Each structure stands twice: as structure tokens, then as C-alpha cells.
Amino acid sequence: PTANIGVVGLAVMGSNLARNLASREGNTVAVYNRSRSKTDELLAEHPEAEFVPGFSYEEFAANLQKPRTAIIMVKAGRPTDAVIESLMEVFEPGDIIIDGGNSLFTDTIRREKAVREAGFNFVGMGVSGGEEGALNGPSLMPGGPDEAWVTLGPILKSIAAVAEGEPCVTHIGHDGAGHFVKMVHNGIEYADMQLIAEAYDLIRRGTGKSPAEIADIFAEWNRGELESYLIEITAEVLRQTDAATGKPLVDVILDQAGAKGTGAWTVQTALDLGVPVSGIAEATFARSLSSHPEQRAVSGGLPGPTEDAFTVEDADAFVEQVRLALYASKIVAYSQGFDEIRAGAAQYGWTIDLGAVSKIWRGGCIIRAQFLNRIADAYDADATLPVLLTAPYFVEALGRAQDAWRHIVQVSAGAGIPAPAFSSSLAYYDGLRAERLPAALIQGQRDFFGAHTYKRIDKPGTFHTLWSGDRTEIEAEDTH
Ligand code: NBP
């Protein structure tokens, strides 16, 4: 056996990852694909790479040094289970099976348990950055046993993206921790994209600037605290002209956003954990709303604001207010995402270093940004920070932005321009700040119709008012 690492599944992600591995000093890569043609293609197109092809699972296993270490890059779901089962038949105890696909973290928890009980090591690894990342340096989020990390760590460090001199990979935690963090990463990506889209829409409709002019604004923003890959590519998309019509490309693209489901997973999981990720949820729902042409077709005639369409007196000032609203909302969205990771770790018994997570997202992945350094600083200063946005740096930034943020939310509501992520982020912020919430009234209602009881601000215990009797208060069993 000559290979120190193997890849199963040679579609676009697997073949790019295999090429990345093969290009690094010290790696010899065993490759296998169910249908032979993909393996033949990879070998023919990349004679420079030191691949050791196998044409059966037996051959693939025989080509690997022990402990055998294999990364699976096949379709998530049943195909991944099928490959794991096949590898377990030809591997030996102590060998390491890594799932690099986009698996749901609960599947990873289930698989890790089954594979471990059979004597193997199982690593569920989030891989971010798409095809380009897989080839040139992804952000990697492996979860699994410490034992596997000893062998795997150096290999993964050799292929990961590098940000500020550090490889974008860290051992996230046990079993499903890596795929969980990758899921939340994708959810944050949804929120970030929606916020940028709202900013563009408000500027366009408020100032009448062209997409090309707005591209210049985003390019300018990319030189400041918003510097990020998503802001950078937004400028490029807005600047693109359609060859067929001569119009801005953004004006000929159908306004229905698709989704592959990881945003929905993030929100579903947050609901189960009781974590308000309103920015991610609104972003996911906004894509859903856009994708219902039949509903939108019958809704165009709904009455809008009776006041005249909004006029912006000072376009430069307005653009700056939108920038501040975007930055503040982005802080909220990331804070909520990290809150979900914190809650997930508590629920599933993972120890996750949130600062390390923010650092490995600085390169290779879609949400790579300057901003992640500020998050790392916040967790460096206080690793147990209960709410990320209460770190001093963010408090200052939110304080600086909040008047503009409130103004933009008012203006968008007044003008009838939807800004669900801007406004829900502000509502979350004000909800956190509130000294008293109307939740007291909700507890009263719950006690009225369901005897769900309430606690008092002035003494310990659990209480119930005899609503259908004489309305006196009695001490009650805690029925939560
Ligand atoms: P696909 O998701 O399109 O899967 C195709 C591969 O799965 C082929 O190699 C195919 O083999 C193999 N496969 C299937 Br389908 N069923 C199989 C089975 N029962 N046994 C063995 N192999 C089977 O490939 P991809 O687009 O390269 O994505 C790979 C993984 O990476 C997925 O989980 C995907 O969600 C994830 N992904 C991540 C990103 C990202 O940005 N992180 C981007 C894209 C994809 P065949 O050639 O014999 O049909």
C-alpha cells in the first residue's frame, strides 16, 4: 500500500479535493468511484497528480496505508450510507472513515455511533467553499474522535485555505459537531446574502442609482468594515451587462431565489433548540416568498402606502445609512448564528471553541470576511460570552449604527419596500435590550386558558390565578 489518504466519489467535489490532496507534499492519494468512467477521466486529465486508482472497494482498501483514511464525497443521504457500509466491509478496526458531504448533523451522530461500535473511527466533516474551495483550499469543519484527528489533522491542514497564516481547519468537536457548524455557516450565508440584497434594493429604489453605480458603492464598502467575499462578488454581479439585451444582468435574471435546504435545516434546528435566529429565518422565508409566482401574481394589486413614493434628499447620506443598517443587521445575524452553535454544543455535549470557528471561516468559504477577526477577538477576550453582540467592539458598532438602522427600517416600512432581515434584526436587538417584555402578558394569557402558571417578580414560587373562580391567586405546582 502506498497511499496515505483516499477519496471515494470523484464527481466535481471529490475529484477537486483529490487533486488538492495530491498537490501537497507528502500525500499520495488513493481514488475510487462507483462507476469507473469518472476515475479514468480524472487519471487521464491529470497525469501530473500521483493518484493510486482502485476499481473495487477491495482494491481501494489495499492501496491505503494503515490506519486507512478515506474521505467520502458522494451525494448526501442513502449514497453516503451505502459507501460507509462498503468501506466497513473492507477496512479494519482503527481505520478512519470521513464523510465530507453535506450531511445533516443528526445523520452524522447516528453514523458515528454505528461506525464506532463496529470499531472504526468516523469523522463527519463540513467542507465549505464549493468546487473552487475543494481544489484550492476549503474551510474544513471536521467532527469526530480525538484519535482520528491525530492522523487526519496534518493532512487536512495541508489542503485547507490559509487565512492570515493559519490553516482554515480545526477539530470542531465530537460526532455531529462539524456538520452542525457547517449547517449554521450556511444559514449565516443566507442571512448575509439577504441583508446585502435588501441594501441594494433600498438604494436602488430610494436613489434611482443604476446597478453599475451601486456596484461602485459595494466596491467602496468592500474597502471598509464590511470587507468580505460576498460584498466583493455583489459588486461584480451588479456590474455585469447582459450580452443579449444590453441591460444590467440583474434586471434579466428571474427574481426567484432557489435553495438547497441547509438554510431550512438551520432554522428547523434553531426552533428545536429554542434559539431565535430571526435573521437566518427571514432570509430563508424571503427566498420562499420569492419562489411563489402564483401567489405574487395575484398580490400585485394589494394597496401600498398612500403617501407619495419615498424621496431621498441626500443620496450619499442615505447610502451611508443603509451601510450602517447592513452592518448592524449583520452583527445580529452572526450573533444569532453563534448562539445556535453555543446552544447546539450544550444540547449535544460538544465542546466547541467559538473563536476557533470564526477563524476557520476567514478563508475558503463563502462568508469569509474581515469581520470574523472581530468575532475571534470577542471570544478571545471572553470564551463564555453569552451573547456575541454584547462584546464591547460590537456594542460600540451597534451604538454607532443604530440611529441610521432605525431610520432605514422606518423608511422601508413607510415606502412599502420589504426589508425583513433589516427589520427583524432590529426587533431582536430591541427585544434583547428591553428591561421588561410583554412576555408577562403572554404568561398571564397562558395561565388564563391553560393554567400554565407564572412566576412573580417579587417572590419565589409558582402561581396560578383562579380565573374561572374568584380570581384569587394560589401557589401552584410548577408545571413547566
Ligand atoms: P454529487 O452530490 O453529485 O454525487 C455524485 C457522486 O456520488 C458520484 O461520485 C456518484 O458515483 C456517487 N454516488 C452516488 Br450518487 N450514489 C452512490 C452509491 N450508492 N455508491 C457509491 N457512490 C455513489 O457530487 P458532488 O457535487 O461532487 O458533491 C459531493 C458531496 O459534496 C455532496 O454531499 C454535496 O452535497 C457536497 N457538496 C458540497 C459543496 C460545498 O460547497 N461544500 C458543493 C457541492 C457539493 P457515480 O459516478 O458512480 O454515479
PDB file of N, CA, C and O in Angstrom, residues 225-295:
ATOM      1  N   GLU A 225     -15.255  48.289   6.869  1.00  0.00           N
ATOM      2  CA  GLU A 225     -15.528  47.238   7.849  1.00  0.00           C
ATOM      3  C   GLU A 225     -16.425  46.126   7.304  1.00  0.00           C
ATOM      4  O   GLU A 225     -16.540  45.066   7.909  1.00  0.00           O
ATOM      5  N   LEU A 226     -17.051  46.347   6.139  1.00  0.00           N
ATOM      6  CA  LEU A 226     -17.881  45.310   5.536  1.00  0.00           C
ATOM      7  C   LEU A 226     -17.083  44.391   4.600  1.00  0.00           C
ATOM      8  O   LEU A 226     -17.657  43.502   3.981  1.00  0.00           O
ATOM      9  N   GLU A 227     -15.788  44.629   4.502  1.00  0.00           N
ATOM     10  CA  GLU A 227     -14.966  43.857   3.564  1.00  0.00           C
ATOM     11  C   GLU A 227     -15.226  42.356   3.685  1.00  0.00           C
ATOM     12  O   GLU A 227     -15.076  41.765   4.744  1.00  0.00           O
ATOM     13  N   SER A 228     -15.652  41.769   2.565  1.00  0.00           N
ATOM     14  CA  SER A 228     -15.969  40.345   2.564  1.00  0.00           C
ATOM     15  C   SER A 228     -16.128  39.853   1.132  1.00  0.00           C
ATOM     16  O   SER A 228     -16.353  40.635   0.209  1.00  0.00           O
ATOM     17  N   TYR A 229     -16.046  38.549   0.984  1.00  0.00           N
ATOM     18  CA  TYR A 229     -16.214  37.919  -0.327  1.00  0.00           C
ATOM     19  C   TYR A 229     -17.595  38.226  -0.898  1.00  0.00           C
ATOM     20  O   TYR A 229     -17.735  38.538  -2.084  1.00  0.00           O
ATOM     21  N   LEU A 230     -18.634  38.158  -0.057  1.00  0.00           N
ATOM     22  CA  LEU A 230     -19.995  38.366  -0.564  1.00  0.00           C
ATOM     23  C   LEU A 230     -20.213  39.798  -1.057  1.00  0.00           C
ATOM     24  O   LEU A 230     -20.890  40.029  -2.057  1.00  0.00           O
ATOM     25  N   ILE A 231     -19.637  40.782  -0.372  1.00  0.00           N
ATOM     26  CA  ILE A 231     -19.756  42.178  -0.830  1.00  0.00           C
ATOM     27  C   ILE A 231     -18.992  42.342  -2.141  1.00  0.00           C
ATOM     28  O   ILE A 231     -19.460  42.977  -3.086  1.00  0.00           O
ATOM     29  N   GLU A 232     -17.827  41.711  -2.208  1.00  0.00           N
ATOM     30  CA  GLU A 232     -16.992  41.789  -3.404  1.00  0.00           C
ATOM     31  C   GLU A 232     -17.721  41.214  -4.629  1.00  0.00           C
ATOM     32  O   GLU A 232     -17.781  41.849  -5.691  1.00  0.00           O
ATOM     33  N   ILE A 233     -18.321  40.022  -4.478  1.00  0.00           N
ATOM     34  CA  ILE A 233     -18.974  39.420  -5.654  1.00  0.00           C
ATOM     35  C   ILE A 233     -20.277  40.140  -5.983  1.00  0.00           C
ATOM     36  O   ILE A 233     -20.707  40.155  -7.125  1.00  0.00           O
ATOM     37  N   THR A 234     -20.896  40.776  -4.973  1.00  0.00           N
ATOM     38  CA  THR A 234     -22.111  41.551  -5.242  1.00  0.00           C
ATOM     39  C   THR A 234     -21.792  42.667  -6.232  1.00  0.00           C
ATOM     40  O   THR A 234     -22.543  42.900  -7.189  1.00  0.00           O
ATOM     41  N   ALA A 235     -20.668  43.351  -6.024  1.00  0.00           N
ATOM     42  CA  ALA A 235     -20.264  44.416  -6.947  1.00  0.00           C
ATOM     43  C   ALA A 235     -20.099  43.852  -8.357  1.00  0.00           C
ATOM     44  O   ALA A 235     -20.536  44.451  -9.333  1.00  0.00           O
ATOM     45  N   GLU A 236     -19.507  42.669  -8.451  1.00  0.00           N
ATOM     46  CA  GLU A 236     -19.278  42.081  -9.779  1.00  0.00           C
ATOM     47  C   GLU A 236     -20.581  41.685 -10.458  1.00  0.00           C
ATOM     48  O   GLU A 236     -20.743  41.867 -11.661  1.00  0.00           O
ATOM     49  N   VAL A 237     -21.496  41.132  -9.694  1.00  0.00           N
ATOM     50  CA  VAL A 237     -22.786  40.734 -10.276  1.00  0.00           C
ATOM     51  C   VAL A 237     -23.537  41.973 -10.754  1.00  0.00           C
ATOM     52  O   VAL A 237     -24.094  41.995 -11.856  1.00  0.00           O
ATOM     53  N   LEU A 238     -23.531  43.036  -9.937  1.00  0.00           N
ATOM     54  CA  LEU A 238     -24.268  44.254 -10.305  1.00  0.00           C
ATOM     55  C   LEU A 238     -23.656  44.953 -11.523  1.00  0.00           C
ATOM     56  O   LEU A 238     -24.344  45.622 -12.277  1.00  0.00           O
ATOM     57  N   ARG A 239     -22.366  44.774 -11.728  1.00  0.00           N
ATOM     58  CA  ARG A 239     -21.696  45.443 -12.838  1.00  0.00           C
ATOM     59  C   ARG A 239     -21.891  44.716 -14.171  1.00  0.00           C
ATOM     60  O   ARG A 239     -21.663  45.272 -15.237  1.00  0.00           O
ATOM     61  N   GLN A 240     -22.345  43.474 -14.095  1.00  0.00           N
ATOM     62  CA  GLN A 240     -22.433  42.638 -15.305  1.00  0.00           C
ATOM     63  C   GLN A 240     -23.569  43.093 -16.222  1.00  0.00           C
ATOM     64  O   GLN A 240     -24.694  43.324 -15.774  1.00  0.00           O
ATOM     65  N   THR A 241     -23.254  43.206 -17.518  1.00  0.00           N
ATOM     66  CA  THR A 241     -24.268  43.559 -18.511  1.00  0.00           C
ATOM     67  C   THR A 241     -24.651  42.298 -19.279  1.00  0.00           C
ATOM     68  O   THR A 241     -23.798  41.483 -19.603  1.00  0.00           O
ATOM     69  N   ASP A 242     -25.943  42.163 -19.568  1.00  0.00           N
ATOM     70  CA  ASP A 242     -26.419  41.018 -20.332  1.00  0.00           C
ATOM     71  C   ASP A 242     -26.067  41.212 -21.807  1.00  0.00           C
ATOM     72  O   ASP A 242     -26.451  42.225 -22.408  1.00  0.00           O
ATOM     73  N   ALA A 243     -25.366  40.244 -22.390  1.00  0.00           N
ATOM     74  CA  ALA A 243     -24.912  40.385 -23.778  1.00  0.00           C
ATOM     75  C   ALA A 243     -26.097  40.431 -24.742  1.00  0.00           C
ATOM     76  O   ALA A 243     -26.075  41.188 -25.720  1.00  0.00           O
ATOM     77  N   ALA A 244     -27.135  39.675 -24.443  1.00  0.00           N
ATOM     78  CA  ALA A 244     -28.263  39.575 -25.381  1.00  0.00           C
ATOM     79  C   ALA A 244     -29.087  40.860 -25.435  1.00  0.00           C
ATOM     80  O   ALA A 244     -29.531  41.277 -26.507  1.00  0.00           O
ATOM     81  N   THR A 245     -29.303  41.506 -24.306  1.00  0.00           N
ATOM     82  CA  THR A 245     -30.222  42.650 -24.266  1.00  0.00           C
ATOM     83  C   THR A 245     -29.527  43.980 -24.000  1.00  0.00           C
ATOM     84  O   THR A 245     -30.131  45.042 -24.167  1.00  0.00           O
ATOM     85  N   GLY A 246     -28.289  43.920 -23.524  1.00  0.00           N
ATOM     86  CA  GLY A 246     -27.588  45.140 -23.169  1.00  0.00           C
ATOM     87  C   GLY A 246     -28.017  45.715 -21.822  1.00  0.00           C
ATOM     88  O   GLY A 246     -27.517  46.755 -21.391  1.00  0.00           O
ATOM     89  N   LYS A 247     -28.963  45.034 -21.175  1.00  0.00           N
ATOM     90  CA  LYS A 247     -29.425  45.507 -19.859  1.00  0.00           C
ATOM     91  C   LYS A 247     -28.502  44.989 -18.759  1.00  0.00           C
ATOM     92  O   LYS A 247     -27.755  44.040 -18.976  1.00  0.00           O
ATOM     93  N   PRO A 248     -28.613  45.597 -17.556  1.00  0.00           N
ATOM     94  CA  PRO A 248     -27.875  45.005 -16.444  1.00  0.00           C
ATOM     95  C   PRO A 248     -28.344  43.556 -16.259  1.00  0.00           C
ATOM     96  O   PRO A 248     -29.552  43.293 -16.321  1.00  0.00           O
ATOM     97  N   LEU A 249     -27.415  42.645 -16.055  1.00  0.00           N
ATOM     98  CA  LEU A 249     -27.792  41.231 -15.930  1.00  0.00           C
ATOM     99  C   LEU A 249     -28.820  41.032 -14.816  1.00  0.00           C
ATOM    100  O   LEU A 249     -29.772  40.252 -14.950  1.00  0.00           O
ATOM    101  N   VAL A 250     -28.650  41.775 -13.703  1.00  0.00           N
ATOM    102  CA  VAL A 250     -29.536  41.581 -12.554  1.00  0.00           C
ATOM    103  C   VAL A 250     -30.998  41.877 -12.933  1.00  0.00           C
ATOM    104  O   VAL A 250     -31.920  41.346 -12.314  1.00  0.00           O
ATOM    105  N   ASP A 251     -31.199  42.684 -13.988  1.00  0.00           N
ATOM    106  CA  ASP A 251     -32.565  43.008 -14.403  1.00  0.00           C
ATOM    107  C   ASP A 251     -33.186  41.956 -15.318  1.00  0.00           C
ATOM    108  O   ASP A 251     -34.397  41.991 -15.563  1.00  0.00           O
ATOM    109  N   VAL A 252     -32.388  41.036 -15.809  1.00  0.00           N
ATOM    110  CA  VAL A 252     -32.977  39.987 -16.653  1.00  0.00           C
ATOM    111  C   VAL A 252     -32.998  38.627 -15.952  1.00  0.00           C
ATOM    112  O   VAL A 252     -33.565  37.670 -16.469  1.00  0.00           O
ATOM    113  N   ILE A 253     -32.396  38.556 -14.776  1.00  0.00           N
ATOM    114  CA  ILE A 253     -32.464  37.304 -14.009  1.00  0.00           C
ATOM    115  C   ILE A 253     -33.838  37.229 -13.326  1.00  0.00           C
ATOM    116  O   ILE A 253     -34.288  38.213 -12.722  1.00  0.00           O
ATOM    117  N   LEU A 254     -34.511  36.086 -13.474  1.00  0.00           N
ATOM    118  CA  LEU A 254     -35.814  35.887 -12.830  1.00  0.00           C
ATOM    119  C   LEU A 254     -35.659  36.055 -11.309  1.00  0.00           C
ATOM    120  O   LEU A 254     -34.727  35.509 -10.711  1.00  0.00           O
ATOM    121  N   ASP A 255     -36.574  36.814 -10.701  1.00  0.00           N
ATOM    122  CA  ASP A 255     -36.411  37.144  -9.275  1.00  0.00           C
ATOM    123  C   ASP A 255     -36.999  36.072  -8.359  1.00  0.00           C
ATOM    124  O   ASP A 255     -37.857  36.343  -7.513  1.00  0.00           O
ATOM    125  N   GLN A 256     -36.532  34.842  -8.538  1.00  0.00           N
ATOM    126  CA  GLN A 256     -36.937  33.739  -7.662  1.00  0.00           C
ATOM    127  C   GLN A 256     -35.688  33.034  -7.169  1.00  0.00           C
ATOM    128  O   GLN A 256     -34.973  32.429  -7.962  1.00  0.00           O
ATOM    129  N   ALA A 257     -35.432  33.112  -5.846  1.00  0.00           N
ATOM    130  CA  ALA A 257     -34.191  32.547  -5.315  1.00  0.00           C
ATOM    131  C   ALA A 257     -34.391  31.085  -4.928  1.00  0.00           C
ATOM    132  O   ALA A 257     -35.359  30.743  -4.244  1.00  0.00           O
ATOM    133  N   GLY A 258     -33.481  30.248  -5.360  1.00  0.00           N
ATOM    134  CA  GLY A 258     -33.527  28.832  -5.008  1.00  0.00           C
ATOM    135  C   GLY A 258     -32.815  28.562  -3.691  1.00  0.00           C
ATOM    136  O   GLY A 258     -32.248  29.472  -3.077  1.00  0.00           O
ATOM    137  N   ALA A 259     -32.873  27.308  -3.263  1.00  0.00           N
ATOM    138  CA  ALA A 259     -32.222  26.918  -2.018  1.00  0.00           C
ATOM    139  C   ALA A 259     -32.042  25.410  -2.025  1.00  0.00           C
ATOM    140  O   ALA A 259     -32.871  24.695  -2.578  1.00  0.00           O
ATOM    141  N   LYS A 260     -30.940  24.960  -1.432  1.00  0.00           N
ATOM    142  CA  LYS A 260     -30.716  23.514  -1.396  1.00  0.00           C
ATOM    143  C   LYS A 260     -31.100  22.904  -0.042  1.00  0.00           C
ATOM    144  O   LYS A 260     -30.987  21.705   0.168  1.00  0.00           O
ATOM    145  N   GLY A 261     -31.530  23.742   0.892  1.00  0.00           N
ATOM    146  CA  GLY A 261     -32.097  23.187   2.123  1.00  0.00           C
ATOM    147  C   GLY A 261     -31.309  23.394   3.399  1.00  0.00           C
ATOM    148  O   GLY A 261     -31.822  23.152   4.488  1.00  0.00           O
ATOM    149  N   THR A 262     -30.052  23.873   3.302  1.00  0.00           N
ATOM    150  CA  THR A 262     -29.293  24.000   4.556  1.00  0.00           C
ATOM    151  C   THR A 262     -29.766  25.179   5.398  1.00  0.00           C
ATOM    152  O   THR A 262     -29.653  25.153   6.619  1.00  0.00           O
ATOM    153  N   GLY A 263     -30.329  26.210   4.728  1.00  0.00           N
ATOM    154  CA  GLY A 263     -30.911  27.317   5.495  1.00  0.00           C
ATOM    155  C   GLY A 263     -32.097  26.804   6.307  1.00  0.00           C
ATOM    156  O   GLY A 263     -32.235  27.109   7.499  1.00  0.00           O
ATOM    157  N   ALA A 264     -32.925  26.005   5.648  1.00  0.00           N
ATOM    158  CA  ALA A 264     -34.091  25.437   6.340  1.00  0.00           C
ATOM    159  C   ALA A 264     -33.647  24.546   7.500  1.00  0.00           C
ATOM    160  O   ALA A 264     -34.222  24.597   8.590  1.00  0.00           O
ATOM    161  N   TRP A 265     -32.601  23.736   7.303  1.00  0.00           N
ATOM    162  CA  TRP A 265     -32.091  22.899   8.405  1.00  0.00           C
ATOM    163  C   TRP A 265     -31.684  23.771   9.594  1.00  0.00           C
ATOM    164  O   TRP A 265     -31.957  23.438  10.746  1.00  0.00           O
ATOM    165  N   THR A 266     -31.000  24.873   9.281  1.00  0.00           N
ATOM    166  CA  THR A 266     -30.510  25.744  10.364  1.00  0.00           C
ATOM    167  C   THR A 266     -31.682  26.297  11.171  1.00  0.00           C
ATOM    168  O   THR A 266     -31.628  26.352  12.404  1.00  0.00           O
ATOM    169  N   VAL A 267     -32.734  26.683  10.461  1.00  0.00           N
ATOM    170  CA  VAL A 267     -33.889  27.266  11.141  1.00  0.00           C
ATOM    171  C   VAL A 267     -34.669  26.191  11.904  1.00  0.00           C
ATOM    172  O   VAL A 267     -35.057  26.393  13.060  1.00  0.00           O
ATOM    173  N   GLN A 268     -34.879  25.041  11.273  1.00  0.00           N
ATOM    174  CA  GLN A 268     -35.582  23.950  11.963  1.00  0.00           C
ATOM    175  C   GLN A 268     -34.854  23.562  13.252  1.00  0.00           C
ATOM    176  O   GLN A 268     -35.469  23.374  14.299  1.00  0.00           O
ATOM    177  N   THR A 269     -33.537  23.464  13.155  1.00  0.00           N
ATOM    178  CA  THR A 269     -32.744  23.083  14.323  1.00  0.00           C
ATOM    179  C   THR A 269     -32.826  24.167  15.399  1.00  0.00           C
ATOM    180  O   THR A 269     -32.936  23.866  16.596  1.00  0.00           O
ATOM    181  N   ALA A 270     -32.797  25.426  14.961  1.00  0.00           N
ATOM    182  CA  ALA A 270     -32.887  26.537  15.919  1.00  0.00           C
ATOM    183  C   ALA A 270     -34.237  26.521  16.639  1.00  0.00           C
ATOM    184  O   ALA A 270     -34.313  26.786  17.841  1.00  0.00           O
ATOM    185  N   LEU A 271     -35.288  26.193  15.912  1.00  0.00           N
ATOM    186  CA  LEU A 271     -36.608  26.115  16.538  1.00  0.00           C
ATOM    187  C   LEU A 271     -36.601  25.023  17.609  1.00  0.00           C
ATOM    188  O   LEU A 271     -37.110  25.214  18.712  1.00  0.00           O
ATOM    189  N   ASP A 272     -35.997  23.886  17.280  1.00  0.00           N
ATOM    190  CA  ASP A 272     -35.928  22.788  18.261  1.00  0.00           C
ATOM    191  C   ASP A 272     -35.121  23.203  19.487  1.00  0.00           C
ATOM    192  O   ASP A 272     -35.431  22.805  20.607  1.00  0.00           O
ATOM    193  N   LEU A 273     -34.067  23.971  19.263  1.00  0.00           N
ATOM    194  CA  LEU A 273     -33.200  24.382  20.379  1.00  0.00           C
ATOM    195  C   LEU A 273     -33.753  25.606  21.115  1.00  0.00           C
ATOM    196  O   LEU A 273     -33.239  25.974  22.159  1.00  0.00           O
ATOM    197  N   GLY A 274     -34.774  26.246  20.545  1.00  0.00           N
ATOM    198  CA  GLY A 274     -35.310  27.455  21.156  1.00  0.00           C
ATOM    199  C   GLY A 274     -34.373  28.644  21.019  1.00  0.00           C
ATOM    200  O   GLY A 274     -34.297  29.499  21.908  1.00  0.00           O
ATOM    201  N   VAL A 275     -33.659  28.717  19.915  1.00  0.00           N
ATOM    202  CA  VAL A 275     -32.729  29.834  19.683  1.00  0.00           C
ATOM    203  C   VAL A 275     -33.301  30.741  18.584  1.00  0.00           C
ATOM    204  O   VAL A 275     -33.569  30.280  17.482  1.00  0.00           O
ATOM    205  N   PRO A 276     -33.520  32.021  18.888  1.00  0.00           N
ATOM    206  CA  PRO A 276     -34.078  32.912  17.864  1.00  0.00           C
ATOM    207  C   PRO A 276     -33.040  33.316  16.826  1.00  0.00           C
ATOM    208  O   PRO A 276     -32.238  34.207  17.057  1.00  0.00           O
ATOM    209  N   VAL A 277     -33.065  32.646  15.685  1.00  0.00           N
ATOM    210  CA  VAL A 277     -32.175  33.044  14.580  1.00  0.00           C
ATOM    211  C   VAL A 277     -33.019  33.773  13.535  1.00  0.00           C
ATOM    212  O   VAL A 277     -33.148  33.341  12.395  1.00  0.00           O
ATOM    213  N   SER A 278     -33.596  34.904  13.943  1.00  0.00           N
ATOM    214  CA  SER A 278     -34.578  35.568  13.088  1.00  0.00           C
ATOM    215  C   SER A 278     -33.977  36.035  11.756  1.00  0.00           C
ATOM    216  O   SER A 278     -34.655  36.000  10.733  1.00  0.00           O
ATOM    217  N   GLY A 279     -32.711  36.441  11.760  1.00  0.00           N
ATOM    218  CA  GLY A 279     -32.091  36.888  10.509  1.00  0.00           C
ATOM    219  C   GLY A 279     -32.030  35.752   9.493  1.00  0.00           C
ATOM    220  O   GLY A 279     -32.381  35.918   8.324  1.00  0.00           O
ATOM    221  N   ILE A 280     -31.606  34.586   9.948  1.00  0.00           N
ATOM    222  CA  ILE A 280     -31.494  33.428   9.054  1.00  0.00           C
ATOM    223  C   ILE A 280     -32.895  32.984   8.619  1.00  0.00           C
ATOM    224  O   ILE A 280     -33.127  32.660   7.455  1.00  0.00           O
ATOM    225  N   ALA A 281     -33.834  32.997   9.580  1.00  0.00           N
ATOM    226  CA  ALA A 281     -35.205  32.563   9.255  1.00  0.00           C
ATOM    227  C   ALA A 281     -35.820  33.498   8.215  1.00  0.00           C
ATOM    228  O   ALA A 281     -36.397  33.036   7.214  1.00  0.00           O
ATOM    229  N   GLU A 282     -35.696  34.810   8.417  1.00  0.00           N
ATOM    230  CA  GLU A 282     -36.278  35.756   7.461  1.00  0.00           C
ATOM    231  C   GLU A 282     -35.631  35.597   6.088  1.00  0.00           C
ATOM    232  O   GLU A 282     -36.300  35.724   5.059  1.00  0.00           O
ATOM    233  N   ALA A 283     -34.342  35.338   6.076  1.00  0.00           N
ATOM    234  CA  ALA A 283     -33.648  35.160   4.795  1.00  0.00           C
ATOM    235  C   ALA A 283     -34.170  33.923   4.071  1.00  0.00           C
ATOM    236  O   ALA A 283     -34.375  33.935   2.851  1.00  0.00           O
ATOM    237  N   THR A 284     -34.387  32.863   4.833  1.00  0.00           N
ATOM    238  CA  THR A 284     -34.893  31.618   4.233  1.00  0.00           C
ATOM    239  C   THR A 284     -36.316  31.823   3.734  1.00  0.00           C
ATOM    240  O   THR A 284     -36.672  31.413   2.626  1.00  0.00           O
ATOM    241  N   PHE A 285     -37.133  32.492   4.556  1.00  0.00           N
ATOM    242  CA  PHE A 285     -38.527  32.741   4.159  1.00  0.00           C
ATOM    243  C   PHE A 285     -38.600  33.705   2.963  1.00  0.00           C
ATOM    244  O   PHE A 285     -39.488  33.577   2.123  1.00  0.00           O
ATOM    245  N   ALA A 286     -37.689  34.659   2.910  1.00  0.00           N
ATOM    246  CA  ALA A 286     -37.708  35.603   1.784  1.00  0.00           C
ATOM    247  C   ALA A 286     -37.462  34.861   0.468  1.00  0.00           C
ATOM    248  O   ALA A 286     -38.070  35.169  -0.553  1.00  0.00           O
ATOM    249  N   ARG A 287     -36.564  33.860   0.511  1.00  0.00           N
ATOM    250  CA  ARG A 287     -36.357  33.055  -0.706  1.00  0.00           C
ATOM    251  C   ARG A 287     -37.640  32.290  -1.033  1.00  0.00           C
ATOM    252  O   ARG A 287     -38.022  32.183  -2.203  1.00  0.00           O
ATOM    253  N   SER A 288     -38.308  31.766  -0.009  1.00  0.00           N
ATOM    254  CA  SER A 288     -39.562  31.023  -0.248  1.00  0.00           C
ATOM    255  C   SER A 288     -40.598  31.942  -0.877  1.00  0.00           C
ATOM    256  O   SER A 288     -41.255  31.571  -1.845  1.00  0.00           O
ATOM    257  N   LEU A 289     -40.768  33.130  -0.304  1.00  0.00           N
ATOM    258  CA  LEU A 289     -41.764  34.070  -0.845  1.00  0.00           C
ATOM    259  C   LEU A 289     -41.476  34.376  -2.310  1.00  0.00           C
ATOM    260  O   LEU A 289     -42.381  34.363  -3.151  1.00  0.00           O
ATOM    261  N   SER A 290     -40.200  34.570  -2.614  1.00  0.00           N
ATOM    262  CA  SER A 290     -39.842  34.924  -3.993  1.00  0.00           C
ATOM    263  C   SER A 290     -40.202  33.801  -4.960  1.00  0.00           C
ATOM    264  O   SER A 290     -40.467  34.037  -6.133  1.00  0.00           O
ATOM    265  N   SER A 291     -40.223  32.588  -4.448  1.00  0.00           N
ATOM    266  CA  SER A 291     -40.403  31.421  -5.317  1.00  0.00           C
ATOM    267  C   SER A 291     -41.845  30.962  -5.447  1.00  0.00           C
ATOM    268  O   SER A 291     -42.089  29.812  -5.795  1.00  0.00           O
ATOM    269  N   HIS A 292     -42.794  31.852  -5.114  1.00  0.00           N
ATOM    270  CA  HIS A 292     -44.213  31.523  -5.299  1.00  0.00           C
ATOM    271  C   HIS A 292     -44.847  32.484  -6.299  1.00  0.00           C
ATOM    272  O   HIS A 292     -45.637  33.347  -5.926  1.00  0.00           O
ATOM    273  N   PRO A 293     -44.529  32.313  -7.591  1.00  0.00           N
ATOM    274  CA  PRO A 293     -45.042  33.245  -8.608  1.00  0.00           C
ATOM    275  C   PRO A 293     -46.565  33.285  -8.644  1.00  0.00           C
ATOM    276  O   PRO A 293     -47.144  34.343  -8.914  1.00  0.00           O
ATOM    277  N   GLU A 294     -47.210  32.162  -8.338  1.00  0.00           N
ATOM    278  CA  GLU A 294     -48.673  32.137  -8.410  1.00  0.00           C
ATOM    279  C   GLU A 294     -49.273  33.047  -7.340  1.00  0.00           C
ATOM    280  O   GLU A 294     -50.285  33.713  -7.579  1.00  0.00           O
ATOM    281  N   GLN A 295     -48.651  33.109  -6.177  1.00  0.00           N
ATOM    282  CA  GLN A 295     -49.146  33.988  -5.116  1.00  0.00           C
ATOM    283  C   GLN A 295     -48.799  35.446  -5.428  1.00  0.00           C
ATOM    284  O   GLN A 295     -49.600  36.349  -5.201  1.00  0.00           O
TER     285      GLN A 295
END
